[in-house]
PDB file of C-alpha atoms in Angstrom:
ATOM      1  CA  THR A   1       0.003   0.004   0.006  1.00 64.00           C
ATOM      2  CA  ALA A   2       1.021   3.588  -0.526  1.00 67.00           C
ATOM      3  CA  GLU A   3       0.657   4.413   3.169  1.00 70.00           C
ATOM      4  CA  GLY A   4       2.963   1.562   4.127  1.00 68.00           C
ATOM      5  CA  GLU A   5       5.570   2.607   1.579  1.00 70.00           C
ATOM      6  CA  ASN A   6       5.460   6.193   2.855  1.00 75.00           C
ATOM      7  CA  SER A   7       5.986   5.109   6.468  1.00 81.00           C
ATOM      8  CA  VAL A   8       8.935   2.903   5.494  1.00 80.00           C
ATOM      9  CA  ARG A   9      10.442   5.756   3.483  1.00 80.00           C
ATOM     10  CA  ALA A  10       9.969   8.169   6.389  1.00 83.00           C
ATOM     11  CA  ALA A  11      11.619   5.751   8.812  1.00 83.00           C
ATOM     12  CA  THR A  12      14.537   5.254   6.410  1.00 83.00           C
ATOM     13  CA  ASP A  13      15.000   9.011   6.006  1.00 84.00           C
ATOM     14  CA  GLU A  14      14.930   9.453   9.794  1.00 87.00           C
ATOM     15  CA  VAL A  15      17.551   6.737  10.347  1.00 87.00           C
ATOM     16  CA  SER A  16      19.785   8.297   7.666  1.00 87.00           C
ATOM     17  CA  GLU A  17      19.440  11.714   9.290  1.00 91.00           C
ATOM     18  CA  VAL A  18      20.305  10.392  12.739  1.00 89.00           C
ATOM     19  CA  LEU A  19      23.271   8.387  11.437  1.00 88.00           C
ATOM     20  CA  ALA A  20      24.664  11.373   9.519  1.00 91.00           C
ATOM     21  CA  THR A  21      24.207  13.928  12.281  1.00 91.00           C
ATOM     22  CA  ARG A  22      25.087  11.929  15.414  1.00 92.00           C
ATOM     23  CA  THR A  23      28.145  10.017  14.193  1.00 92.00           C
ATOM     24  CA  PRO A  24      31.398  12.025  14.196  1.00 94.00           C
ATOM     25  CA  ILE A  25      32.246  12.905  10.615  1.00 94.00           C
ATOM     26  CA  ARG A  26      35.851  11.775  11.085  1.00 95.00           C
ATOM     27  CA  GLN A  27      34.522   8.237  11.667  1.00 95.00           C
ATOM     28  CA  LEU A  28      31.557   8.291   9.328  1.00 95.00           C
ATOM     29  CA  VAL A  29      33.094   9.605   6.094  1.00 96.00           C
ATOM     30  CA  PRO A  30      35.921   7.059   5.799  1.00 96.00           C
ATOM     31  CA  ALA A  31      33.413   4.247   6.314  1.00 95.00           C
ATOM     32  CA  LEU A  32      30.972   5.733   3.793  1.00 95.00           C
ATOM     33  CA  SER A  33      33.736   6.334   1.250  1.00 95.00           C
ATOM     34  CA  GLN A  34      34.989   2.773   1.592  1.00 94.00           C
ATOM     35  CA  ALA A  35      31.460   1.358   1.314  1.00 93.00           C
ATOM     36  CA  LEU A  36      30.812   3.481  -1.755  1.00 92.00           C
ATOM     37  CA  GLY A  37      34.008   2.348  -3.416  1.00 89.00           C
ATOM     38  CA  ARG A  38      33.319  -1.311  -2.704  1.00 88.00           C
ATOM     39  CA  ASN A  39      29.716  -1.007  -3.827  1.00 87.00           C
ATOM     40  CA  LEU A  40      30.500   0.641  -7.151  1.00 85.00           C
ATOM     41  CA  SER A  41      33.609  -1.376  -7.970  1.00 79.00           C
ATOM     42  CA  GLN A  42      31.879  -4.757  -7.807  1.00 64.00           C
ATOM     43  CA  ASN A  43      31.130  -6.629 -10.987  1.00 54.00           C
ATOM     44  CA  GLU A  44      28.035  -5.646 -12.877  1.00 56.00           C
ATOM     45  CA  GLU A  45      25.739  -8.209 -11.238  1.00 55.00           C
ATOM     46  CA  GLY A  46      26.916  -7.294  -7.742  1.00 49.00           C
ATOM     47  CA  SER A  47      27.004  -3.524  -8.001  1.00 58.00           C
ATOM     48  CA  SER A  48      24.040  -1.563  -6.761  1.00 75.00           C
ATOM     49  CA  TRP A  49      23.898   2.050  -7.738  1.00 78.00           C
ATOM     50  CA  GLU A  50      20.692   2.360  -5.703  1.00 80.00           C
ATOM     51  CA  GLU A  51      22.647   1.602  -2.525  1.00 87.00           C
ATOM     52  CA  ALA A  52      25.307   4.068  -3.635  1.00 89.00           C
ATOM     53  CA  THR A  53      22.700   6.806  -3.884  1.00 89.00           C
ATOM     54  CA  SER A  54      21.754   6.176  -0.251  1.00 91.00           C
ATOM     55  CA  ILE A  55      25.377   6.323   0.833  1.00 94.00           C
ATOM     56  CA  LEU A  56      25.827   9.639  -1.005  1.00 95.00           C
ATOM     57  CA  ALA A  57      22.663  11.046   0.594  1.00 94.00           C
ATOM     58  CA  ILE A  58      24.009  10.223   4.055  1.00 95.00           C
ATOM     59  CA  MET A  59      27.384  11.741   3.149  1.00 96.00           C
ATOM     60  CA  LYS A  60      25.642  14.922   2.010  1.00 96.00           C
ATOM     61  CA  ILE A  61      23.709  15.239   5.278  1.00 95.00           C
ATOM     62  CA  ALA A  62      26.924  14.656   7.233  1.00 96.00           C
ATOM     63  CA  VAL A  63      28.747  17.375   5.258  1.00 96.00           C
ATOM     64  CA  GLU A  64      25.870  19.841   5.730  1.00 95.00           C
ATOM     65  CA  SER A  65      25.614  19.194   9.476  1.00 95.00           C
ATOM     66  CA  SER A  66      29.350  19.388  10.184  1.00 94.00           C
ATOM     67  CA  GLN A  67      31.559  22.343  10.958  1.00 94.00           C
ATOM     68  CA  ARG A  68      33.948  23.502   8.297  1.00 93.00           C
ATOM     69  CA  SER A  69      36.933  22.658  10.518  1.00 94.00           C
ATOM     70  CA  GLU A  70      35.700  19.062  10.862  1.00 94.00           C
ATOM     71  CA  LEU A  71      35.853  18.553   7.103  1.00 94.00           C
ATOM     72  CA  THR A  72      39.565  19.260   6.675  1.00 92.00           C
ATOM     73  CA  PRO A  73      40.776  15.812   7.816  1.00 95.00           C
ATOM     74  CA  VAL A  74      38.220  13.913   5.702  1.00 96.00           C
ATOM     75  CA  ILE A  75      37.989  16.010   2.559  1.00 95.00           C
ATOM     76  CA  GLY A  76      40.202  13.592   0.599  1.00 95.00           C
ATOM     77  CA  LYS A  77      37.896  10.679   1.488  1.00 96.00           C
ATOM     78  CA  ILE A  78      34.857  12.686   0.392  1.00 96.00           C
ATOM     79  CA  PHE A  79      36.501  13.515  -2.961  1.00 95.00           C
ATOM     80  CA  ASN A  80      37.528   9.857  -3.433  1.00 94.00           C
ATOM     81  CA  GLY A  81      33.898   8.824  -3.008  1.00 93.00           C
ATOM     82  CA  LEU A  82      32.668  11.470  -5.412  1.00 94.00           C
ATOM     83  CA  VAL A  83      35.265  10.564  -8.057  1.00 92.00           C
ATOM     84  CA  THR A  84      34.330   6.904  -7.726  1.00 90.00           C
ATOM     85  CA  SER A  85      30.684   7.823  -8.320  1.00 89.00           C
ATOM     86  CA  TYR A  86      31.474   9.943 -11.322  1.00 88.00           C
ATOM     87  CA  ALA A  87      33.751   7.236 -12.762  1.00 84.00           C
ATOM     88  CA  TYR A  88      31.028   4.631 -12.314  1.00 80.00           C
ATOM     89  CA  GLU A  89      28.535   6.867 -14.078  1.00 62.00           C
ATOM     90  CA  LEU A  90      30.852   7.208 -17.077  1.00 58.00           C
ATOM     91  CA  LYS A  91      31.414   3.444 -17.400  1.00 60.00           C
ATOM     92  CA  LYS A  92      27.777   2.500 -17.648  1.00 60.00           C
ATOM     93  CA  ALA A  93      25.819   2.822 -20.882  1.00 52.00           C
ATOM     94  CA  ASP A  94      22.420   3.401 -19.296  1.00 56.00           C
ATOM     95  CA  ASN A  95      22.031   6.691 -17.487  1.00 49.00           C
ATOM     96  CA  ARG A  96      21.542   6.483 -13.768  1.00 73.00           C
ATOM     97  CA  GLU A  97      20.391  10.009 -13.122  1.00 82.00           C
ATOM     98  CA  GLU A  98      19.668   9.494  -9.434  1.00 85.00           C
ATOM     99  CA  LEU A  99      23.270   8.444  -8.734  1.00 87.00           C
ATOM    100  CA  LEU A 100      24.621  11.447 -10.659  1.00 89.00           C
ATOM    101  CA  SER A 101      22.132  13.770  -8.978  1.00 92.00           C
ATOM    102  CA  ASN A 102      23.120  12.616  -5.462  1.00 93.00           C
ATOM    103  CA  THR A 103      26.805  12.871  -6.347  1.00 94.00           C
ATOM    104  CA  ASN A 104      26.275  16.441  -7.567  1.00 96.00           C
ATOM    105  CA  LYS A 105      24.261  17.341  -4.445  1.00 96.00           C
ATOM    106  CA  CYS A 106      27.035  16.024  -2.189  1.00 97.00           C
ATOM    107  CA  LEU A 107      29.684  17.948  -4.119  1.00 97.00           C
ATOM    108  CA  LEU A 108      27.590  21.120  -3.952  1.00 97.00           C
ATOM    109  CA  ALA A 109      27.096  20.706  -0.194  1.00 96.00           C
ATOM    110  CA  LEU A 110      30.852  20.347   0.211  1.00 96.00           C
ATOM    111  CA  VAL A 111      31.609  23.421  -1.898  1.00 95.00           C
ATOM    112  CA  MET A 112      29.020  25.470  -0.046  1.00 95.00           C
ATOM    113  CA  LYS A 113      30.417  24.402   3.334  1.00 93.00           C
ATOM    114  CA  LEU A 114      33.981  25.275   2.328  1.00 92.00           C
ATOM    115  CA  SER A 115      33.148  28.659   0.765  1.00 88.00           C
TER     116      SER A 115
END
């Protein structure tokens, strides 16, 4: 049912928000970057760009909710994750707009936080 799907989506969004805002970014970003790399580097049957979009959404929330000074130690890991996402997007013939959109949103959040 639509109501059931909405409640599951709301619960998922809430868990993502809590994870991104309550976990120290110095611990969260390396784990997210590693998970993103592993997820997108798997063979075609094993890779899941849908999961990668969720990882990028959590990374974006973490960047937005952090202080600028907290980003300095993990900025390389964030860029590694973004580059991995962009590289994955280029390798695939079919366009996965949601993955590209979440990657762009995360990059924009990072640029806005650093400016």
